[in-house]
Coordinates of C-alpha atoms and ligand atoms in Angstrom, one line a residue:
M1 CA 0.0 0.0 0.0
P2 CA 1.6 3.3 -1.0
D3 CA 3.0 5.1 2.0
R4 CA 1.7 8.4 1.1
V5 CA -1.8 7.5 0.2
V6 CA -4.4 10.0 1.4
Q7 CA -7.8 8.5 1.9
A8 CA -9.7 11.3 3.5
P9 CA -11.2 13.6 0.8
W10 CA -11.0 16.7 3.0
L11 CA -7.2 16.2 3.4
Q12 CA -6.9 15.7 -0.4
H13 CA -8.6 19.0 -1.0
L14 CA -6.6 20.7 1.7
L15 CA -3.3 19.5 0.3
E16 CA -4.3 20.4 -3.2
A17 CA -5.4 23.9 -2.1
I18 CA -2.1 24.5 -0.3
Y19 CA 0.0 23.5 -3.3
R20 CA -2.2 25.1 -6.0
G21 CA -2.7 28.3 -4.0
Q22 CA 1.1 28.9 -3.6
W23 CA 1.8 27.8 -7.2
Q24 CA -0.9 30.2 -8.6
L25 CA 0.4 33.1 -6.4
L26 CA 3.9 32.5 -7.7
Q27 CA 2.7 32.5 -11.3
W28 CA 0.7 35.8 -10.8
L29 CA 3.7 37.5 -9.1
H30 CA 5.8 36.4 -12.0
R31 CA 3.4 37.6 -14.6
L32 CA 3.3 41.0 -12.8
G33 CA 7.1 41.1 -13.0
L34 CA 7.3 41.1 -9.1
V35 CA 9.5 38.0 -9.0
G36 CA 12.4 36.9 -11.2
T37 CA 13.3 33.7 -12.9
H38 CA 15.7 31.1 -11.6
D39 CA 16.9 28.1 -13.7
G40 CA 14.2 28.8 -16.3
Q41 CA 11.1 29.1 -14.1
A42 CA 9.5 31.6 -11.7
A43 CA 11.6 32.0 -8.5
W44 CA 9.9 31.5 -5.2
P45 CA 10.7 34.8 -3.4
W46 CA 10.5 33.7 0.2
G47 CA 12.7 31.6 2.5
R48 CA 9.7 29.6 3.7
R49 CA 6.6 28.0 2.1
L50 CA 3.5 26.2 3.4
S51 CA 4.1 22.5 3.7
G52 CA 1.5 20.0 2.7
E53 CA 3.8 17.1 3.3
N54 CA 4.1 17.8 7.1
L55 CA 0.3 18.0 7.4
L56 CA 0.2 14.5 6.0
I57 CA 2.3 13.2 8.8
D58 CA 0.6 15.2 11.5
L59 CA -3.2 14.9 11.0
G60 CA -3.9 16.9 14.1
Q61 CA -2.2 19.9 12.6
A62 CA -4.1 19.4 9.3
R63 CA -7.4 19.5 11.3
A64 CA -6.2 22.6 13.2
L65 CA -5.4 24.3 9.9
L66 CA -8.9 23.5 8.6
I67 CA -10.6 24.8 11.7
S68 CA -8.4 28.0 11.7
L69 CA -9.4 28.7 8.1
G70 CA -13.0 28.3 9.0
A71 CA -12.5 30.6 12.0
L72 CA -10.9 33.2 9.8
L73 CA -13.8 33.1 7.4
F74 CA -16.2 33.5 10.3
V75 CA -14.3 36.5 11.6
V76 CA -14.3 38.1 8.1
L77 CA -18.1 37.7 7.9
L78 CA -18.5 39.2 11.4
L79 CA -16.4 42.2 10.5
L80 CA -18.4 42.7 7.3
A81 CA -21.6 42.5 9.3
A82 CA -20.3 45.1 11.8
W83 CA -19.3 47.4 9.0
R84 CA -22.8 47.1 7.4
W85 CA -24.9 47.3 10.6
R86 CA -23.5 49.8 13.1
R87 CA -25.4 48.4 16.1
L88 CA -23.8 45.0 15.6
R89 CA -20.3 46.5 16.1
W90 CA -19.8 45.6 19.7
P91 CA -21.3 42.0 19.7
A92 CA -19.5 41.2 16.4
G93 CA -16.2 42.6 17.5
I94 CA -16.3 40.6 20.8
S95 CA -17.4 37.4 19.0
A96 CA -14.5 37.8 16.5
L97 CA -12.0 38.2 19.3
L98 CA -13.5 35.1 21.1
A99 CA -13.3 33.1 17.9
L100 CA -9.7 34.1 17.3
W101 CA -8.8 33.2 20.9
A102 CA -10.6 29.8 20.8
T103 CA -9.1 28.7 17.5
P104 CA -6.5 25.9 17.7
W105 CA -3.9 27.5 15.4
P106 CA -1.5 25.1 13.7
A107 CA 2.1 25.2 14.8
A108 CA 4.2 27.4 12.6
H109 CA 7.1 25.1 12.5
V110 CA 4.9 22.3 11.1
L111 CA 3.1 24.4 8.6
L112 CA 6.1 26.5 7.4
V113 CA 9.2 24.8 6.1
P114 CA 12.4 26.2 4.4
A115 CA 12.0 26.9 0.7
Q116 CA 14.3 27.4 -2.2
A117 CA 14.0 29.6 -5.3
S118 CA 13.1 26.5 -7.2
S119 CA 10.8 24.9 -4.7
F120 CA 7.9 25.1 -7.1
H121 CA 9.8 24.2 -10.2
Q122 CA 8.3 21.4 -12.3
P123 CA 10.2 19.0 -14.5
T124 CA 10.7 20.4 -18.0
V125 CA 11.6 17.0 -19.4
P126 CA 8.9 14.3 -19.8
W127 CA 9.1 11.0 -17.8
S128 CA 10.3 8.9 -20.8
D129 CA 12.6 6.0 -21.5
Q130 CA 15.1 8.3 -23.2
A131 CA 15.2 10.8 -20.3
I132 CA 15.7 8.0 -17.8
Q133 CA 18.4 6.4 -19.9
A134 CA 20.2 9.7 -20.3
G135 CA 19.9 10.3 -16.5
A136 CA 21.6 6.9 -15.9
Q137 CA 24.7 8.1 -17.8
Y138 CA 25.0 11.3 -15.7
Y139 CA 24.5 9.2 -12.5
A140 CA 27.4 6.9 -13.5
Q141 CA 29.5 10.0 -14.2
H142 CA 28.8 12.2 -11.3
C143 CA 26.9 10.5 -8.5
V144 CA 27.7 6.8 -8.2
Q145 CA 30.9 7.2 -6.3
C146 CA 29.0 8.4 -3.2
H147 CA 25.5 7.1 -3.8
G148 CA 26.4 3.6 -5.1
V149 CA 25.2 1.6 -8.1
R150 CA 21.9 0.7 -6.4
G151 CA 21.4 4.2 -4.9
D152 CA 21.7 2.7 -1.4
G153 CA 24.3 5.2 -0.3
H154 CA 27.2 2.7 -0.4
G155 CA 29.5 4.2 -3.1
P156 CA 33.2 3.9 -2.6
L157 CA 33.5 7.5 -1.3
A158 CA 30.5 7.3 1.0
A159 CA 32.4 6.7 4.2
Q160 CA 34.5 9.9 3.7
Q161 CA 31.5 12.2 3.7
R162 CA 30.5 14.4 6.7
V163 CA 27.1 12.6 6.7
W164 CA 26.3 9.3 5.1
P165 CA 24.5 9.6 1.7
P166 CA 20.9 8.6 2.0
N167 CA 19.4 5.3 0.8
F168 CA 17.1 6.2 -2.2
A169 CA 15.3 2.9 -2.0
G170 CA 12.7 4.3 0.4
P171 CA 10.2 7.1 0.5
L172 CA 12.8 9.9 0.5
L173 CA 12.6 10.9 -3.1
W174 CA 8.8 11.0 -3.0
Q175 CA 8.7 13.0 0.3
R176 CA 10.6 15.8 -1.4
G177 CA 9.0 17.9 -4.1
D178 CA 10.6 18.0 -7.6
G179 CA 11.8 21.5 -7.1
D180 CA 13.5 20.9 -3.8
L181 CA 15.4 17.8 -5.2
F182 CA 16.3 19.9 -8.2
A183 CA 17.8 22.6 -5.9
H184 CA 19.7 20.1 -3.8
V185 CA 21.3 18.5 -6.9
R186 CA 22.2 21.8 -8.5
H187 CA 23.2 23.8 -5.5
G188 CA 24.2 21.1 -3.0
M189 CA 23.2 20.7 0.7
H190 CA 24.6 21.9 4.0
D191 CA 24.4 20.8 7.6
R192 CA 23.2 23.0 10.5
Q193 CA 26.6 24.5 10.9
G194 CA 26.5 25.6 7.2
Q195 CA 29.2 23.1 6.2
P196 CA 28.6 21.4 2.8
T197 CA 27.4 17.8 2.9
M198 CA 26.5 17.1 -0.7
P199 CA 28.2 19.0 -3.5
G200 CA 26.2 21.0 -6.1
F201 CA 26.3 20.2 -9.8
A202 CA 25.0 23.3 -11.5
Q203 CA 28.4 23.7 -13.3
Q204 CA 28.5 20.2 -14.7
L205 CA 24.8 19.6 -15.5
S206 CA 22.4 21.7 -17.6
V207 CA 18.8 22.2 -16.4
P208 CA 17.3 19.5 -18.6
E209 CA 20.1 17.1 -17.7
T210 CA 19.3 17.7 -14.0
W211 CA 15.7 16.7 -14.6
Q212 CA 16.7 13.6 -16.5
L213 CA 18.9 12.7 -13.6
L214 CA 16.1 13.1 -11.1
H215 CA 13.8 10.9 -13.4
Y216 CA 16.6 8.3 -13.3
L217 CA 16.9 8.5 -9.5
R218 CA 13.2 7.8 -9.0
A219 CA 13.3 4.9 -11.5
L220 CA 16.3 3.4 -9.8
A221 CA 14.6 3.8 -6.4
A222 CA 11.4 2.2 -7.6
G223 CA 13.3 -0.8 -9.0
Q224 CA 15.2 -1.3 -5.7
V225 CA 12.0 -1.0 -3.7
L226 CA 10.3 -3.5 -5.9
R227 CA 13.2 -5.9 -5.7
A228 CA 13.3 -5.7 -1.9
T229 CA 9.6 -5.8 -1.1
G230 CA 7.9 -7.2 -4.2
E231 CA 5.7 -4.0 -4.3
W232 CA 5.8 -0.4 -5.2
A233 CA 5.1 1.7 -2.1
Q234 CA 5.2 4.7 -4.4
A235 CA 3.3 4.8 -7.6
V236 CA 5.4 4.7 -10.8
A237 CA 4.1 5.8 -14.2
L238 CA 4.7 3.9 -17.4
P239 CA 7.5 6.0 -19.1
D240 CA 6.8 7.5 -22.4
M241 CA 8.2 5.4 -25.3
Q242 CA 8.3 5.8 -29.1
L243 CA 5.7 3.6 -30.8
R244 CA 4.7 2.3 -34.2
C245 CA 1.0 1.4 -34.1
S246 CA -0.8 -0.8 -36.6
A247 CA -4.3 0.7 -36.7
S248 CA -3.7 4.2 -35.4
N249 CA -1.4 7.1 -36.1
K250 CA -0.4 7.4 -32.5
T251 CA 3.4 7.6 -32.0
S252 CA 4.0 7.5 -28.3
V253 CA 2.7 6.0 -25.0
R254 CA 1.5 9.4 -24.0
D255 CA -0.9 9.5 -26.9
W256 CA -2.8 6.6 -25.3
Q257 CA -3.6 8.3 -22.1
G258 CA -7.0 7.3 -20.7
Q259 CA -6.7 3.6 -21.8
H260 CA -5.7 0.5 -20.0
L261 CA -2.2 -0.4 -21.4
R262 CA -0.6 -3.8 -21.5
W263 CA 3.1 -3.7 -21.9
V264 CA 4.2 -7.1 -23.2
V265 CA 8.0 -7.7 -23.2
G266 CA 9.6 -10.7 -25.0
A267 CA 7.5 -13.5 -26.6
V268 CA 4.1 -12.6 -27.9
Q269 CA 2.9 -15.9 -29.4
E270 CA 1.0 -16.9 -26.2
V271 CA -0.6 -13.5 -25.8
L272 CA -4.3 -13.3 -27.0
P273 CA -5.8 -10.3 -28.6
D274 CA -7.9 -8.4 -26.0
P275 CA -10.0 -5.4 -26.8
R276 CA -10.0 -4.3 -23.1
V277 CA -6.4 -3.2 -23.3
V278 CA -4.0 -1.5 -25.7
T279 CA -1.1 -3.9 -26.2
I280 CA 2.3 -2.4 -26.5
W281 CA 5.1 -4.9 -27.5
L282 CA 8.7 -4.7 -26.7
P283 CA 10.4 -7.7 -28.5
A284 CA 13.2 -9.6 -26.9
D285 CA 16.7 -8.3 -27.5
G286 CA 18.0 -9.3 -31.0
H287 CA 14.5 -10.2 -32.2
N288 CA 13.3 -8.3 -35.2
A289 CA 9.7 -7.4 -35.2
P290 CA 7.8 -8.3 -38.4
Q291 CA 6.5 -5.4 -40.5
Q292 CA 3.0 -6.8 -40.0
L293 CA 2.4 -6.8 -36.2
P294 CA 1.0 -10.0 -34.6
P295 CA -2.8 -9.9 -34.0
A296 CA -2.5 -9.4 -30.3
V297 CA -0.3 -6.3 -30.7
D298 CA -1.6 -2.8 -31.2
C299 CA 1.8 -1.0 -31.1
L300 CA 5.5 -1.8 -31.3
V301 CA 8.0 0.0 -29.2
T302 CA 10.5 1.6 -31.5
S303 CA 12.8 3.1 -28.9
Q304 CA 13.8 -0.4 -28.0
Q305 CA 17.2 -0.1 -26.6
S306 CA 16.3 2.6 -24.1
A307 CA 13.0 0.9 -23.3
R308 CA 14.8 -2.3 -22.4
Q309 CA 17.3 -0.6 -20.2
V310 CA 14.6 1.4 -18.4
L311 CA 12.4 -1.7 -17.9
G312 CA 15.4 -3.4 -16.2
I313 CA 15.9 -0.3 -14.0
L314 CA 12.2 -0.1 -13.0
L315 CA 12.0 -3.8 -12.2
G316 CA 15.3 -3.6 -10.1
Q317 CA 17.1 -5.9 -12.6
E318 CA 19.7 -3.6 -13.9
R319 CA 21.5 -5.3 -16.7
T320 CA 25.2 -5.7 -16.5
S321 CA 27.3 -7.6 -18.9
D322 CA 27.1 -10.9 -16.9
A323 CA 23.4 -10.6 -15.9
P324 CA 20.9 -12.5 -18.0
A325 CA 18.6 -10.7 -20.4
L326 CA 15.1 -9.8 -19.2
G327 CA 12.7 -12.7 -19.6
N328 CA 9.1 -12.5 -20.7
V329 CA 7.1 -10.1 -18.6
Q330 CA 3.9 -8.1 -18.9
L331 CA 2.9 -5.0 -17.0
L332 CA -0.5 -3.3 -16.8
A333 CA -1.0 0.4 -16.5
D334 CA -4.2 2.0 -15.4
R335 CA -6.1 4.8 -17.3
H336 CA -3.9 7.4 -15.6
G337 CA -0.7 5.8 -16.7
W338 CA 0.3 4.3 -13.3
L339 CA 1.9 0.9 -13.6
R340 CA -0.2 -1.4 -11.3
A341 CA 0.4 -5.0 -12.0
R342 CA 3.1 -7.4 -13.3
N343 CA 2.9 -10.9 -14.6
G344 CA 5.5 -13.3 -15.9
A345 CA 3.1 -16.1 -16.9
G346 CA 1.1 -15.0 -19.9
S347 CA -2.1 -13.1 -20.6
S348 CA -4.6 -15.7 -19.4
A349 CA -3.1 -16.1 -15.9
W350 CA -3.6 -12.6 -14.4
S351 CA -4.7 -12.5 -10.8
E352 CA -4.9 -10.1 -7.9
D353 CA -1.5 -11.3 -6.7
D354 CA 0.0 -9.6 -9.7
L355 CA -0.8 -6.2 -8.2
I356 CA 2.5 -4.4 -7.4
C357 CA 1.0 -1.0 -6.7
R358 CA -2.0 -1.4 -4.3
T359 CA -3.8 1.7 -3.2
Q360 CA -5.8 0.0 -0.5
P361 CA -5.3 -3.0 1.8
S362 CA -6.4 -6.2 0.0
A363 CA -9.3 -6.6 2.4
A364 CA -10.8 -3.4 1.2
L365 CA -10.5 -4.6 -2.4
E366 CA -12.7 -7.6 -1.6
G367 CA -15.7 -5.2 -1.4
A368 CA -15.2 -4.3 -5.0
S369 CA -15.4 -7.8 -6.3
A370 CA -18.3 -9.0 -8.4
A371 CA -18.7 -12.8 -8.1
L372 CA -19.7 -13.1 -11.8
A373 CA -17.7 -15.2 -14.2
E374 CA -14.9 -12.7 -14.7
D375 CA -11.4 -13.6 -15.8
G376 CA -8.3 -12.5 -13.8
L377 CA -7.5 -9.6 -16.2
G378 CA -11.1 -8.3 -16.1
R379 CA -11.1 -8.3 -12.4
L380 CA -7.7 -6.6 -12.2
L381 CA -8.8 -3.9 -14.6
R382 CA -11.9 -3.3 -12.6
L383 CA -9.9 -3.1 -9.4
M384 CA -7.5 -0.6 -10.9
D385 CA -10.4 1.6 -12.0
A386 CA -12.2 1.3 -8.6
T387 CA -9.1 2.1 -6.6
P388 CA -7.3 4.9 -8.4
V389 CA -3.8 5.9 -7.2
R390 CA -3.9 8.9 -4.9
F391 CA -0.5 9.6 -3.5
V392 CA 1.4 12.7 -2.5
K393 CA 4.8 13.7 -3.8
G394 CA 6.4 16.6 -2.0
G395 CA 3.1 17.6 -0.5
R396 CA 1.4 17.5 -3.9
L397 CA -1.5 15.2 -4.7
H398 CA -1.1 13.0 -7.8
Ligands
HEC1 C1 30.9 13.5 -2.7 C2 29.7 12.7 -2.5 C3 28.5 12.9 -3.2 C4 28.3 13.0 -4.6 C5 29.4 13.0 -5.7 C6 26.9 13.2 -4.8 N1 26.2 13.2 -3.6 FE1 24.2 13.3 -3.4 N2 24.4 13.3 -1.4 C7 25.6 13.2 -0.7 C8 25.4 13.3 0.7 C9 26.5 13.1 1.8 C10 24.0 13.5 0.9 C11 23.3 13.7 2.2 C12 23.3 15.2 2.5 C13 22.6 15.7 3.7 O1 21.6 15.0 4.0 O2 22.9 16.7 4.2 C14 23.5 13.5 -0.5 C15 22.1 13.7 -0.7 C16 21.5 13.6 -1.9 C17 20.1 13.6 -2.2 C18 19.0 13.8 -1.2 C19 18.5 15.2 -1.2 C20 17.5 15.5 -0.2 O3 16.6 16.2 -0.5 O4 17.6 14.9 1.0 C21 20.0 13.5 -3.6 C22 18.6 13.5 -4.3 C23 21.3 13.4 -4.1 N3 22.2 13.4 -3.1 C24 21.5 13.3 -5.5 C25 22.8 13.3 -6.0 C26 23.0 13.3 -7.5 C27 21.9 13.3 -8.5 C28 24.4 13.3 -7.6 C29 25.1 13.4 -8.9 C30 24.9 14.5 -9.8 C31 25.0 13.3 -6.3 N4 24.0 13.3 -5.4 C32 26.3 13.3 -6.1 C33 26.9 13.0 -1.3 C34 27.1 13.0 -2.6

């Protein structure tokens, strides 16, 4: 079950309002020329920002914030009434003071966290096989000596650092917003005494290269989490890939948004055509796909080399010269593009056990089951639709 799932709708709305509100404010300030640009996007002008991610950990504070907002609204209404009707002045004024006094204000240190100029920056590079592959190269060049091949913080230089580099195979990269990670990689990090702990790479990496690197880090982390636990605690989207489709002029995975996608890797003979899913085929290494695609296949991946490498990273089976090639595997993505299930056995054998990204405990899924004669794939697709992914990355709902 994803760590950062938010079940309560009020909390979802509150987090969304906090993020959107600040982001919109920044865009307006930028349009009015009141804030400048940093690394290509509007620069957050303050040293602090409101933190949705802390409210997620401390529900009491989230409730306090909601009550405070209600109280503020009440006070504004009272003041308006006092302004409109003079005789209400005293009672309205006293009620407003009482409301302000009785309100459980949230703690400032929970609600406000340090911010960087790029805290609200968003990736300018799409989540694609080519971006992740490029990021892998930069990682090997600049980062691996401290962070290690698996991103676990066990690179050869790790022990010489002031603090130990973190293990990426956990929630860390999803707790941070894109913009904060971007700032940490470009401008480095410091400890409380102001001493550098992690070097900055703004001189060595361009802005797009930094985003590619961050895409790679999340892909690497996802693969290591899956390898260790058999599940994705954080939701992972199917990366964009270049396609050739038989009955459509679509040319990339992104063009298929809104559909259930079945990503078939390796042999395709056993796979049956299925109108419920769009089937995207990545043939085994060294296998040339025929010009006429097999009947079960809707699209062929044409960016095959990067797609294979990225699949290995996402599944935690990074290929080295002595590791075996990837076997046959199929992955299902839901209508929003999140990868939800994996199966090594063939299209007819899907079952709930293949879910690798669950959004609710299995017991809760039972309620959604229809006892009709439904095959495993049908049940999985229905479960995916009934339990959409709702998780928070850096305080922002996805
Ligand atoms: C000289 C060693 C070293 C190198 C090289 C290095 N890092 Fe780090 N990195 C660290 C240390 C140490 C930390 C922990 C810093 C801290 O918590 O104060 C860290 C932390 C991080 C974090 C966590 C940031 C956060 O928000 O907590 C990320 C992400 C990261 N590094 C990415 C990279 C990337 C990408 C590269 C390559 C471009 C890289 N690092 C190169 C040592 C290094």
